[in-house]
Coordinates of C-alpha atoms in Angstrom, one line a residue:
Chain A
X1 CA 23.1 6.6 -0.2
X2 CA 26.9 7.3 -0.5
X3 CA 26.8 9.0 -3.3
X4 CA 30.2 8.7 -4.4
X5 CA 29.1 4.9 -4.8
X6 CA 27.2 6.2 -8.0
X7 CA 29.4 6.5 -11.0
X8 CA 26.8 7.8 -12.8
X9 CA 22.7 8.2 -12.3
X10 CA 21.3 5.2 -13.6
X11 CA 18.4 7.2 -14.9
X12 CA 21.3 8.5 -17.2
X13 CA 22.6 5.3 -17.9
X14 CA 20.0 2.8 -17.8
X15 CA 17.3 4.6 -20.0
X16 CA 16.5 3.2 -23.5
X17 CA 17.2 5.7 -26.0
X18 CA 16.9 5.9 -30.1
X19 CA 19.1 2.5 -30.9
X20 CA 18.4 0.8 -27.9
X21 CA 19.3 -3.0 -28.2
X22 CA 18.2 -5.5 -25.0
X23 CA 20.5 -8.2 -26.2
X24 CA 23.8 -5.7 -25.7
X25 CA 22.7 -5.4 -22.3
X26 CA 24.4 -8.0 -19.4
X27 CA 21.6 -8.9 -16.9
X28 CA 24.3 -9.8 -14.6
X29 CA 26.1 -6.0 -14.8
X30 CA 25.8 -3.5 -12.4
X31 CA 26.4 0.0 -14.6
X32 CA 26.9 2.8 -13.0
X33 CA 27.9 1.2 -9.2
X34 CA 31.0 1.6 -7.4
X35 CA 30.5 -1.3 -4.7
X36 CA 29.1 -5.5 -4.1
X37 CA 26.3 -6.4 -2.4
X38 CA 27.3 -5.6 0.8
X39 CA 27.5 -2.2 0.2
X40 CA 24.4 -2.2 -2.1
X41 CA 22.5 -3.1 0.6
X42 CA 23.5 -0.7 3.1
X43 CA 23.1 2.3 0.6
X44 CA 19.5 0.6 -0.1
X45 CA 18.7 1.2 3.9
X46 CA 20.3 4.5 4.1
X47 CA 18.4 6.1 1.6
X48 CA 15.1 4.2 2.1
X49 CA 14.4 7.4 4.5
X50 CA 15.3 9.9 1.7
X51 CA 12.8 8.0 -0.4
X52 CA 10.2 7.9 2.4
X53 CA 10.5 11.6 2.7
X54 CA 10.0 12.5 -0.7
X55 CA 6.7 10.7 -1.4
X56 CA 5.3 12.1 2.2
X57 CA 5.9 15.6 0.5
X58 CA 4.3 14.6 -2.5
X59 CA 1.4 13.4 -0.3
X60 CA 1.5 16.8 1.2
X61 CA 1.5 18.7 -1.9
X62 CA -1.8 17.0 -2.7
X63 CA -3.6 17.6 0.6
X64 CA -2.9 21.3 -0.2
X65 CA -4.6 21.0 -4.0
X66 CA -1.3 19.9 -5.6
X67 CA -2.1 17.5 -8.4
X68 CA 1.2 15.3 -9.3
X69 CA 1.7 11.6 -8.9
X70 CA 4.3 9.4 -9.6
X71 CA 3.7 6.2 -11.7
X72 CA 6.1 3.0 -11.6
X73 CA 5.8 0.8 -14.0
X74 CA 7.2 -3.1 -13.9
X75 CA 7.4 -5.3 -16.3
X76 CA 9.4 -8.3 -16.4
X77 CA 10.2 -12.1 -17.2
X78 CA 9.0 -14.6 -13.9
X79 CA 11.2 -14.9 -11.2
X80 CA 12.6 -11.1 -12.3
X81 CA 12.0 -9.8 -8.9
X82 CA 9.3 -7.4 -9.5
X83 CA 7.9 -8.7 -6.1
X84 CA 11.3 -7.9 -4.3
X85 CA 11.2 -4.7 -5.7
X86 CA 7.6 -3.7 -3.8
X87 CA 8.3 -5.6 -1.0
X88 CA 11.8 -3.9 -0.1
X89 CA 11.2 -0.5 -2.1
X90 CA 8.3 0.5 -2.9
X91 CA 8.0 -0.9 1.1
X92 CA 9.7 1.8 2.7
X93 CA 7.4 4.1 1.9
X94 CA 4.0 5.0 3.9
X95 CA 1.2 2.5 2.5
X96 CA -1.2 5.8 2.8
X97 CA 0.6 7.2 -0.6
X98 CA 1.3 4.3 -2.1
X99 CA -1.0 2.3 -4.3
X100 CA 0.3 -0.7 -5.8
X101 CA -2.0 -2.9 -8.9
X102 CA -1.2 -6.4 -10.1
X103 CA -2.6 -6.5 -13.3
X104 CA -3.5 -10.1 -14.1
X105 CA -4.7 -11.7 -17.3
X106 CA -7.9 -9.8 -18.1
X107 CA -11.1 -11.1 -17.1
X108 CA -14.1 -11.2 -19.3
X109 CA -15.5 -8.0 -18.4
X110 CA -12.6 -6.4 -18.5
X111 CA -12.1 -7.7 -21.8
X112 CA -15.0 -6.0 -23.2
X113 CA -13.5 -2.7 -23.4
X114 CA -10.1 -1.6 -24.7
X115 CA -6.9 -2.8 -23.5
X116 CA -6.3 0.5 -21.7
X117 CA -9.8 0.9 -20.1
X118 CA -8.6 -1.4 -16.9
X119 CA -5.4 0.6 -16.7
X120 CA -7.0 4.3 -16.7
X121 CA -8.9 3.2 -13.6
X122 CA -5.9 2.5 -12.0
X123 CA -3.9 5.3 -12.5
X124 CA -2.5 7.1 -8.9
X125 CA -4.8 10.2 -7.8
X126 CA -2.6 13.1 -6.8
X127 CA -0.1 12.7 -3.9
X128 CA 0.3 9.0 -5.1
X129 CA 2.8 6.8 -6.1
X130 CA 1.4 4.4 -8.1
X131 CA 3.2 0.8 -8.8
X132 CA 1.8 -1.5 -11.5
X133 CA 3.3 -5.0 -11.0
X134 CA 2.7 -5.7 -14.7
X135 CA 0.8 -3.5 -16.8
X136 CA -1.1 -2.7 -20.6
X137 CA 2.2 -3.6 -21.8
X138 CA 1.3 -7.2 -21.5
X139 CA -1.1 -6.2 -24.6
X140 CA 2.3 -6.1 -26.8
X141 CA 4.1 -8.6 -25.0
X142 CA 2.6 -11.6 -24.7
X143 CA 0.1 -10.6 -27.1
X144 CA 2.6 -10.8 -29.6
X145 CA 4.4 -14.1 -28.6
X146 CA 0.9 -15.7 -28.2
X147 CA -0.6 -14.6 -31.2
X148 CA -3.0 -13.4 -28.9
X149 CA -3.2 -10.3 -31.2
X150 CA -2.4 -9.9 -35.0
X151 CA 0.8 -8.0 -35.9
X152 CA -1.1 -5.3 -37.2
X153 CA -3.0 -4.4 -34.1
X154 CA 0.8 -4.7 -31.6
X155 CA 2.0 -2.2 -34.1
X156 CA -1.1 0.4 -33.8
X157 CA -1.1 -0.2 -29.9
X158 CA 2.5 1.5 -29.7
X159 CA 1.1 4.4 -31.0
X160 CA -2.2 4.3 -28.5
X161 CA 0.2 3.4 -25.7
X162 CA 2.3 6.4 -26.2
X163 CA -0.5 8.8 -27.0
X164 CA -2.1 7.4 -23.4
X165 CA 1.1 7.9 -21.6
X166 CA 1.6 11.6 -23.2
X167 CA -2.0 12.2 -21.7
X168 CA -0.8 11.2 -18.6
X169 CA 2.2 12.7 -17.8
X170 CA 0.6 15.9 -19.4
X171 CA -2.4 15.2 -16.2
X172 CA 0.8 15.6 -14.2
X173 CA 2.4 12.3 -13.7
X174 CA 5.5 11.5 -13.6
X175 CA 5.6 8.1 -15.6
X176 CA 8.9 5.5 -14.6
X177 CA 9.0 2.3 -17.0
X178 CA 11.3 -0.4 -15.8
X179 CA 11.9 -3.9 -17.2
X180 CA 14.0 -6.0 -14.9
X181 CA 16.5 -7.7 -17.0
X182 CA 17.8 -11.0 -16.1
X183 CA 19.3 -14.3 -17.8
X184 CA 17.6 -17.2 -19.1
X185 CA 20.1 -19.2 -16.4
X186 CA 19.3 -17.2 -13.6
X187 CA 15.5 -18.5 -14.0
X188 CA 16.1 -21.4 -14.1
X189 CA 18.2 -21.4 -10.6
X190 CA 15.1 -19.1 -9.2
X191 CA 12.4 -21.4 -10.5
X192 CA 13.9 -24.4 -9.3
X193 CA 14.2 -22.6 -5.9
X194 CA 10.6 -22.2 -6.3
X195 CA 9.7 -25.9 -6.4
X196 CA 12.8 -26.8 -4.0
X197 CA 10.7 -25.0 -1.2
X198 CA 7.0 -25.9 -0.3
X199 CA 6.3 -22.3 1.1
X200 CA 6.8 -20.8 -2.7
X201 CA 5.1 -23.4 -4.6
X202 CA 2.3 -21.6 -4.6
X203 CA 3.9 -19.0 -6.7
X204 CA 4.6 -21.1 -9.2
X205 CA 3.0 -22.5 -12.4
X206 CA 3.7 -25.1 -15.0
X207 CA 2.4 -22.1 -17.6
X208 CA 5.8 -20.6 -16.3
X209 CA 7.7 -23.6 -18.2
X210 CA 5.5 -22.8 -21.2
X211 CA 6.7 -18.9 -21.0
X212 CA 10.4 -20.0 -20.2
X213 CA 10.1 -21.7 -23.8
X214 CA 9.3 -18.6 -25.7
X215 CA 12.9 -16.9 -24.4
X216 CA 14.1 -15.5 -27.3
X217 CA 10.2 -14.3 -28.8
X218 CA 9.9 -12.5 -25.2
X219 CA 13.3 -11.2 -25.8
X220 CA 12.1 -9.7 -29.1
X221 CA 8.7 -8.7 -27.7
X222 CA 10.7 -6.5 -24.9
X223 CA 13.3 -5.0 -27.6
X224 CA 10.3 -4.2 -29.7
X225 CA 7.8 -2.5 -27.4
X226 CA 10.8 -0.6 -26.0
X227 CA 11.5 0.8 -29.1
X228 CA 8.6 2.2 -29.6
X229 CA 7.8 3.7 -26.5
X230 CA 10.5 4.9 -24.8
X231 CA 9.8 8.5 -24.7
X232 CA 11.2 11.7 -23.0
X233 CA 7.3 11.8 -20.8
X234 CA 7.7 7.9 -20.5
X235 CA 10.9 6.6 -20.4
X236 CA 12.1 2.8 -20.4
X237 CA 14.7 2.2 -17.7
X238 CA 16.0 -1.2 -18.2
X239 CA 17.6 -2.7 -15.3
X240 CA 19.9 -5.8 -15.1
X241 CA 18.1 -8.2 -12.5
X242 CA 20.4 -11.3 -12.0
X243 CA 22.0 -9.3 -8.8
X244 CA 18.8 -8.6 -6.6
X245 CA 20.2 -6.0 -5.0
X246 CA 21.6 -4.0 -7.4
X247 CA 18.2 -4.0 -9.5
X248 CA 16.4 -2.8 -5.8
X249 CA 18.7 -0.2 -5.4
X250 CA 18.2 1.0 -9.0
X251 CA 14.6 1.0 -8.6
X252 CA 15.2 3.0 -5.4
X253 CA 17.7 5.4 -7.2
X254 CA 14.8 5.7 -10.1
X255 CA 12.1 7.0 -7.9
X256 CA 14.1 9.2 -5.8
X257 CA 15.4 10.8 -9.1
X258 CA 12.1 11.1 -10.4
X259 CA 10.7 13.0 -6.8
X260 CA 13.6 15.5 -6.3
X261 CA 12.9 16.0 -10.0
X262 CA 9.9 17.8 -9.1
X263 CA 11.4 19.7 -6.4
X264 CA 9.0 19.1 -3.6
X265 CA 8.5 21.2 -0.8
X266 CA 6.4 21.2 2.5
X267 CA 3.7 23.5 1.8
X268 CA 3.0 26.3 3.9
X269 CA 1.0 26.9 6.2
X270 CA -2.4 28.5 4.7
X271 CA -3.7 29.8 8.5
X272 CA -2.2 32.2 11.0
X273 CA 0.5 30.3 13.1
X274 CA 0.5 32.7 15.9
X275 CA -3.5 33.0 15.8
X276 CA -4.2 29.3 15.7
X277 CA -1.3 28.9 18.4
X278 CA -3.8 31.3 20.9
X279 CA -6.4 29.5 20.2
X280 CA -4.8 25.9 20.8
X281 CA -3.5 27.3 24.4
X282 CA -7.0 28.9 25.5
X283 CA -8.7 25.4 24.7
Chain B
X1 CA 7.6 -10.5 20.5
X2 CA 8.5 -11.4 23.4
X3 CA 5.1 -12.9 24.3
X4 CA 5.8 -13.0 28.4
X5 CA 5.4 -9.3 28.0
X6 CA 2.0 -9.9 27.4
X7 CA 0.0 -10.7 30.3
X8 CA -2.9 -10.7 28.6
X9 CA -4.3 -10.8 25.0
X10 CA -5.6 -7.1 24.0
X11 CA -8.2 -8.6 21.7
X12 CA -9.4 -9.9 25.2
X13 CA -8.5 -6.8 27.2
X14 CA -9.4 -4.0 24.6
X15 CA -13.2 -5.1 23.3
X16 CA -15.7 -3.3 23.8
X17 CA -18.5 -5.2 25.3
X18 CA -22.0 -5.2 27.1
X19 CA -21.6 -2.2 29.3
X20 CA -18.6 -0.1 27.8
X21 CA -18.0 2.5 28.9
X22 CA -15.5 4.9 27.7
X23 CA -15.1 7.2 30.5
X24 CA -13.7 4.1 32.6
X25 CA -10.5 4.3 29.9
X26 CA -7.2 5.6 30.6
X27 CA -6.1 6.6 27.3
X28 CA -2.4 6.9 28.9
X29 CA -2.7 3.1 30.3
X30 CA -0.1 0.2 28.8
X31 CA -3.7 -3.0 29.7
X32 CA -2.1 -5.9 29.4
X33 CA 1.6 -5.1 28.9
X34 CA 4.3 -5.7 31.2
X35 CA 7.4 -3.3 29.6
X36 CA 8.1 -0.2 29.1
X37 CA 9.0 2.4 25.9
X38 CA 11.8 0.4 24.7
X39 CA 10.5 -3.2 25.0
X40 CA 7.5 -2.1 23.5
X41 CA 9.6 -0.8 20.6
X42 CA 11.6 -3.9 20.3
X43 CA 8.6 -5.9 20.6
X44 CA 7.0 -4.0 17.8
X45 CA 10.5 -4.6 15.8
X46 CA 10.5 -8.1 16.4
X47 CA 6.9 -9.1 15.5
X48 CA 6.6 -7.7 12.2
X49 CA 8.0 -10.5 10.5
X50 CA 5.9 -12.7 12.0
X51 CA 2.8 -10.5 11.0
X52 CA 4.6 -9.9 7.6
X53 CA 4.4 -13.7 7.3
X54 CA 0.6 -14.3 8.1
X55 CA -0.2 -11.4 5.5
X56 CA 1.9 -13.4 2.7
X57 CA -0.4 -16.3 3.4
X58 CA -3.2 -15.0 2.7
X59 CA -2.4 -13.2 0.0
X60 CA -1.1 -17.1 -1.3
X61 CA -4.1 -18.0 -0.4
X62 CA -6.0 -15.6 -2.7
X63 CA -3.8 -16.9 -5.4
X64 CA -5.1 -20.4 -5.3
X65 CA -8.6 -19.6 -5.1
X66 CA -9.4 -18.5 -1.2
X67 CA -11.1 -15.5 -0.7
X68 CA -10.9 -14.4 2.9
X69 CA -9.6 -11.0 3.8
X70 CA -8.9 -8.8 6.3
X71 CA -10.4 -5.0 7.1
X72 CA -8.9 -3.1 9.8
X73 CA -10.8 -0.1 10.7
X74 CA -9.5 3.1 12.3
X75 CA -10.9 5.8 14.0
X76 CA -9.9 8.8 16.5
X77 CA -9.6 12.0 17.8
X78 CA -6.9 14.2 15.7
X79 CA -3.5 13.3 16.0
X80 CA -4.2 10.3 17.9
X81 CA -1.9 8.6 16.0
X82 CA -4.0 7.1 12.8
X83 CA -0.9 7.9 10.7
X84 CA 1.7 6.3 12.6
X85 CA -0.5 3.3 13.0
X86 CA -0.7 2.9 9.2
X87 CA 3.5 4.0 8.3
X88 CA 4.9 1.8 11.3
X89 CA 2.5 -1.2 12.2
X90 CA 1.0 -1.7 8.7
X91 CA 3.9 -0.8 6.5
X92 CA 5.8 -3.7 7.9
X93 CA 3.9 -5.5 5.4
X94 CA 3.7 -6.4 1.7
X95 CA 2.5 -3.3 -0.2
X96 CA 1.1 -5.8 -2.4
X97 CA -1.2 -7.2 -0.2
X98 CA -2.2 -4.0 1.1
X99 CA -4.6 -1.8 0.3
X100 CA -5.5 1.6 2.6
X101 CA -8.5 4.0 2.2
X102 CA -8.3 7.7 3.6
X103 CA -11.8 8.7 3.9
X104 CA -12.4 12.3 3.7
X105 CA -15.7 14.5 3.4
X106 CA -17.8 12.8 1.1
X107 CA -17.8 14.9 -2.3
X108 CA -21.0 16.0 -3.8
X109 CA -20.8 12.6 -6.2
X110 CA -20.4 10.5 -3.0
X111 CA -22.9 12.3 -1.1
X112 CA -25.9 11.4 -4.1
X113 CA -25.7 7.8 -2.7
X114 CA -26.1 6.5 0.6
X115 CA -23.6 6.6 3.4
X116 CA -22.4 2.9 2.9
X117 CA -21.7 3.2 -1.1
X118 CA -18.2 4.4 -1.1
X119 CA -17.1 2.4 1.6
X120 CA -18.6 -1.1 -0.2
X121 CA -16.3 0.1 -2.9
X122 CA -13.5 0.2 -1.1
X123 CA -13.7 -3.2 0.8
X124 CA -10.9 -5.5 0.5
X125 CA -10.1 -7.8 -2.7
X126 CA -9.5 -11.4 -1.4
X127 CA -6.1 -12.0 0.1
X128 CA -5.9 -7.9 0.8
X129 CA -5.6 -6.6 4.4
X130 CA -7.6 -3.5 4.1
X131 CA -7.4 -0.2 5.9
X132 CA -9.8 2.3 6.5
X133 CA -8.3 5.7 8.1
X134 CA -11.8 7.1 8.6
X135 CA -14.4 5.2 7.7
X136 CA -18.6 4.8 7.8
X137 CA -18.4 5.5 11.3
X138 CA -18.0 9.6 10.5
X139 CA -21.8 9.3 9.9
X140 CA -22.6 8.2 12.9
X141 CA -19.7 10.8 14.7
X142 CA -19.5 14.3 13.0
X143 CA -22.5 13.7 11.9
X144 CA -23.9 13.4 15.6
X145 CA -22.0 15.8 17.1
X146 CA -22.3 18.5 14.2
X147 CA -26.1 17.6 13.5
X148 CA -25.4 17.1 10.0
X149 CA -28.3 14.2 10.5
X150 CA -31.2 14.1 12.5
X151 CA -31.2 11.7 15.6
X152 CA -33.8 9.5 14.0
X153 CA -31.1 8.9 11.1
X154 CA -28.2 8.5 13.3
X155 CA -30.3 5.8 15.4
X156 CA -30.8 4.0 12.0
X157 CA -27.1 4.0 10.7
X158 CA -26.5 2.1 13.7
X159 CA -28.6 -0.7 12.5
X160 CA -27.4 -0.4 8.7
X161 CA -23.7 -0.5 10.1
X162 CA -24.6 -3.4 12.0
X163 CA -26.2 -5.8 8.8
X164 CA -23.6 -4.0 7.0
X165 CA -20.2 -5.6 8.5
X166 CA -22.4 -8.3 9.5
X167 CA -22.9 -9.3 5.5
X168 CA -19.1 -8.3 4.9
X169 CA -18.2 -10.8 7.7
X170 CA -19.8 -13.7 6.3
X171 CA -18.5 -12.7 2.7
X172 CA -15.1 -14.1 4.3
X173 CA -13.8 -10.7 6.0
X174 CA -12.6 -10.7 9.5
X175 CA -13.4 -7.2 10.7
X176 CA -11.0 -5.3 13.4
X177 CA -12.1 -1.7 14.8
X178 CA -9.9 0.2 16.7
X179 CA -10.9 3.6 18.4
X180 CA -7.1 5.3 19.3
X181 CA -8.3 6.7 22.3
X182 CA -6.3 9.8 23.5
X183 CA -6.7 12.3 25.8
X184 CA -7.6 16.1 25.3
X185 CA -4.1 16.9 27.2
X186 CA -2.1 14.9 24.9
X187 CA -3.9 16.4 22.2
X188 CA -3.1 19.7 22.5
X189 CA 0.6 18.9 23.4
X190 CA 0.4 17.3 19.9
X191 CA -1.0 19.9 18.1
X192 CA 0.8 22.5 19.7
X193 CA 4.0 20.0 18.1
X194 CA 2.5 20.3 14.4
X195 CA 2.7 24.1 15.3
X196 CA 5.9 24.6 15.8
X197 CA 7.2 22.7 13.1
X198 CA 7.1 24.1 10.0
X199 CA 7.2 20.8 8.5
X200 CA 3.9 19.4 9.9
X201 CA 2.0 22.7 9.2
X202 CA 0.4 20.9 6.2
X203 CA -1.4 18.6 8.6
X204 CA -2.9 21.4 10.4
X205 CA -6.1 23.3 10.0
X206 CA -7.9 25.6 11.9
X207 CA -10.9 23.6 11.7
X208 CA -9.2 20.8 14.3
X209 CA -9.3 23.6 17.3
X210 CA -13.0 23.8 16.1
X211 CA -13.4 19.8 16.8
X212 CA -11.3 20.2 19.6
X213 CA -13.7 22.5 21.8
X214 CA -16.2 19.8 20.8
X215 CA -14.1 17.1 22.7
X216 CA -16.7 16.2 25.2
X217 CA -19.7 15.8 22.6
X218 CA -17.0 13.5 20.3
X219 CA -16.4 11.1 23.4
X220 CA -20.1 11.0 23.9
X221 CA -20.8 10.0 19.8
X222 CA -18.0 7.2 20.5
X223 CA -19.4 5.6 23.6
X224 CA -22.9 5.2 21.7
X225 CA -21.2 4.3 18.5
X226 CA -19.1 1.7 20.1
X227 CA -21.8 0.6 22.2
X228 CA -24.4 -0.2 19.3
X229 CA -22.1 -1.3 17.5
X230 CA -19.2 -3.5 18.9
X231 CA -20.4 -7.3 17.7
X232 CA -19.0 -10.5 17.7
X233 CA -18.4 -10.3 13.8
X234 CA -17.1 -6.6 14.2
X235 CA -15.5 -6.1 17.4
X236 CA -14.2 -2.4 18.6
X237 CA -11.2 -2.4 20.3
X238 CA -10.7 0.9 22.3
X239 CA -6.9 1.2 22.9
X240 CA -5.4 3.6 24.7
X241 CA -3.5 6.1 22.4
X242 CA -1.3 8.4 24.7
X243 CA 1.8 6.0 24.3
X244 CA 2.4 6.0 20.4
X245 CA 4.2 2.9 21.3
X246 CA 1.7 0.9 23.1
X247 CA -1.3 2.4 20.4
X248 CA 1.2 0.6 17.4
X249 CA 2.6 -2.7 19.4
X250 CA -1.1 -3.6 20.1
X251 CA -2.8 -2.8 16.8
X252 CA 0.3 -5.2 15.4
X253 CA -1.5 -7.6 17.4
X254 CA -4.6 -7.3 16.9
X255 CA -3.4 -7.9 13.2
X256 CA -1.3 -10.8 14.4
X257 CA -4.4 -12.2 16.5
X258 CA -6.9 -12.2 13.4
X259 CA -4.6 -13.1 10.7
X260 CA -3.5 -16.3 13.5
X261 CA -7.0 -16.9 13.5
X262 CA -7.7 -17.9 10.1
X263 CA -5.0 -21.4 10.5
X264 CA -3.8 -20.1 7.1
X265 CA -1.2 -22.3 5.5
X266 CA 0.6 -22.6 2.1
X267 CA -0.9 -23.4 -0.3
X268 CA -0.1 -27.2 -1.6
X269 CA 0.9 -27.5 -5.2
X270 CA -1.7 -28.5 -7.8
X271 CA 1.2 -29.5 -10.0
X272 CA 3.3 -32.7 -9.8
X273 CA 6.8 -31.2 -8.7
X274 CA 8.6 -33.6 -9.4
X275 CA 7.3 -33.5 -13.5
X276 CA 8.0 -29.5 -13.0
X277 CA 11.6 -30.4 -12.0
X278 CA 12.7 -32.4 -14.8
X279 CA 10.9 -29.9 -17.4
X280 CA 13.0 -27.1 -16.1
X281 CA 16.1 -29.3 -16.0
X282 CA 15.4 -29.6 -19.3
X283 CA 14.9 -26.3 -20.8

């Protein structure tokens, strides 16, 4: 990317700290970028390689006993372009370290154990970088708009979700949480894109029209579980989705922050170059 | 791509069928393509939207209830060029609808059950193309050439693979098995590669010049593998492996062949658009 582009890191400056407040934030801003679209998209190609690099180490760690993983987390309203972000991101890297999980609503066996149960056997093995499109954060989210779970059991699942999170960076994962932050407006054009074009109707719902109602209690769900769990080992990044690009290249930014934070290198060789280069030319 | 490049279809060139024999193979040989390095590079390039496409319909599918699914299976020689296979041909499609398995050694949890236990657990979700780098077939190759199973077994696993991918096929999987077929010359040119780059030292171990000297006995567990093996529900396709670019240009195809096989389409609304529209107008 052309760094000079970058005012700032967004991990800096998107990251919910202590007196966060989602409704300060514009969905439609760009913090931290120097540049339009144009440019946005070129610096998402030129560094897509940087990114690609950096997981293939991590890989490579791992096939040499390293242990780390890296652990995206989206969570968003509809049409927030979670799915752009894997597609065009999380897509540049090789599928053979990647591990993406669309958490749906539970199913009924599911349901029978703990919220987190489902999302424990998901978690990336070492060399991974794991991608939850949606996640156990749905337990606070639409549990809380729904009713789906009394007020007094959101609040205690804060506490389990940051105690589960501390447990997993402490394993030796890096943990990235992003919501994708766009305007009530800006759904509405994307959903009625949706039903304007018979090749994405199948993406679409008229439970989506039920959701879009509940705005402002989503809104308050987001603020909320943000709140409470944004955390030095599992930070909330919340990124203003009404310009595609910009939230792709943030995402982008996000992970190859949170790789060269843990200063990968190719390991070395554990065999005798010279030997095994004797043997190769005798065979 | 540019489909008068193809003379031929390699699903129709490339199967293995009544009296294969492997020896016949030129693993430097382009079957079926008219073009050279850089059409087959453009070609590659200008195809994987198409096969980006077909992968996002099935995956639609899956939403609204289908449960097909695709498993690609890949097996070779080191360094044929499984990993390039898997970054360039399959990562030109939706991570989200992707899902790849690197089998190693079976650990000593895995190796309590029988051979086909961890694989069955791996098999793709409906609406997933699945990958398998490595695969079942290791117990009816190392395991042959290393005699880590008597011949009696061996002779049966042939039978269980068989019913195996024969019941996976009829669960609404379309199987694909590729063999990247290379030769011992281009092998050690590659190897010597990884040796000289300090980079790719990671993907080396002395235990490959130990296959290596083994080369004749591997072809040998191949050719009876493929030939007991190569059905109508599971096809091997041997494809020649010393041009990286022809190897990845016709394993897009394959993909493209199968996915084009399954006249998948998207999905038709089960919602009255029109009612959608005027709800969102109005919220």
């Amino acid at each position: 990317m052309a760094k000079t582009q970058w005012e700032d890191s967004p991990s800096d400056l998107l990251r919910a700290r202590a007196g966060f407040d989602l409704a300060s934030i514009d969905p439609h801003g760009k913090p931290g970028f120097d540049g339009g679209k144009s440019d946005g998209r070129a610096a998402l190609k030129a560094e897509s390689d940087r990114l690609s690099e950096l997981q293939e180490q991590l890989w490579a760690e791992s096939r040499s006993g390293g242990t780390r993983s890296v652990l995206l987390v989206l969570q968003a309203m509809d049409t927030a372009g979670k799915g752009g972000i894997v597609r065009n991101v999380v897509g540049a890297m090789d599928p053979l370290g990647v591990k993406v999980t669309a958490f749906k609503a539970p199913t009924p066996a599911e349901r029978r154990h703990d919220f987190l149960w489902r999302i424990r056997r998901e978690l990336p093995e070492p060399g991974i970088v794991g991608i939850f499109d949606r996640s156990h954060y749905e337990d606070v989210l639409i549990h809380r708009v729904r009713g789906l779970s009394s007020p007094d059991v959101i609040e205690e699942r804060y506490g389990l979700i940051r105690e589960f999170e501390e447990e997993v960076a402490a394993s030796g994962t890096t943990i990235i949480k992003v919501m994708l932050h766009i305007s009530a407006d800006e759904q509405k054009a994307r959903l009625a894109e949706r039903l304007d074009r018979p090749d994405k109707h199948w993406k679409f719902s008229l439970g989506d029209l039920d959701e879009r109602v509940l705005w402002p209690a989503y809104q308050e769900a987001y603020q909320l579980a943000i709140e409470h769990t944004s955390t030095p080992d599992a930070p909330w990044f919340v990124v203003p989705g009404d310009r595609k690009w910009y939230a792709r290249l943030t995402v982008q930014q996000l992970l190859i922050e949170a790789l060269g934070g843990l200063d990968l290198q190719w390991p070395a060789a554990d065999f005798d170059v010279a030997e095994a280069k004797e043997r190769l030319a005798l065979s």
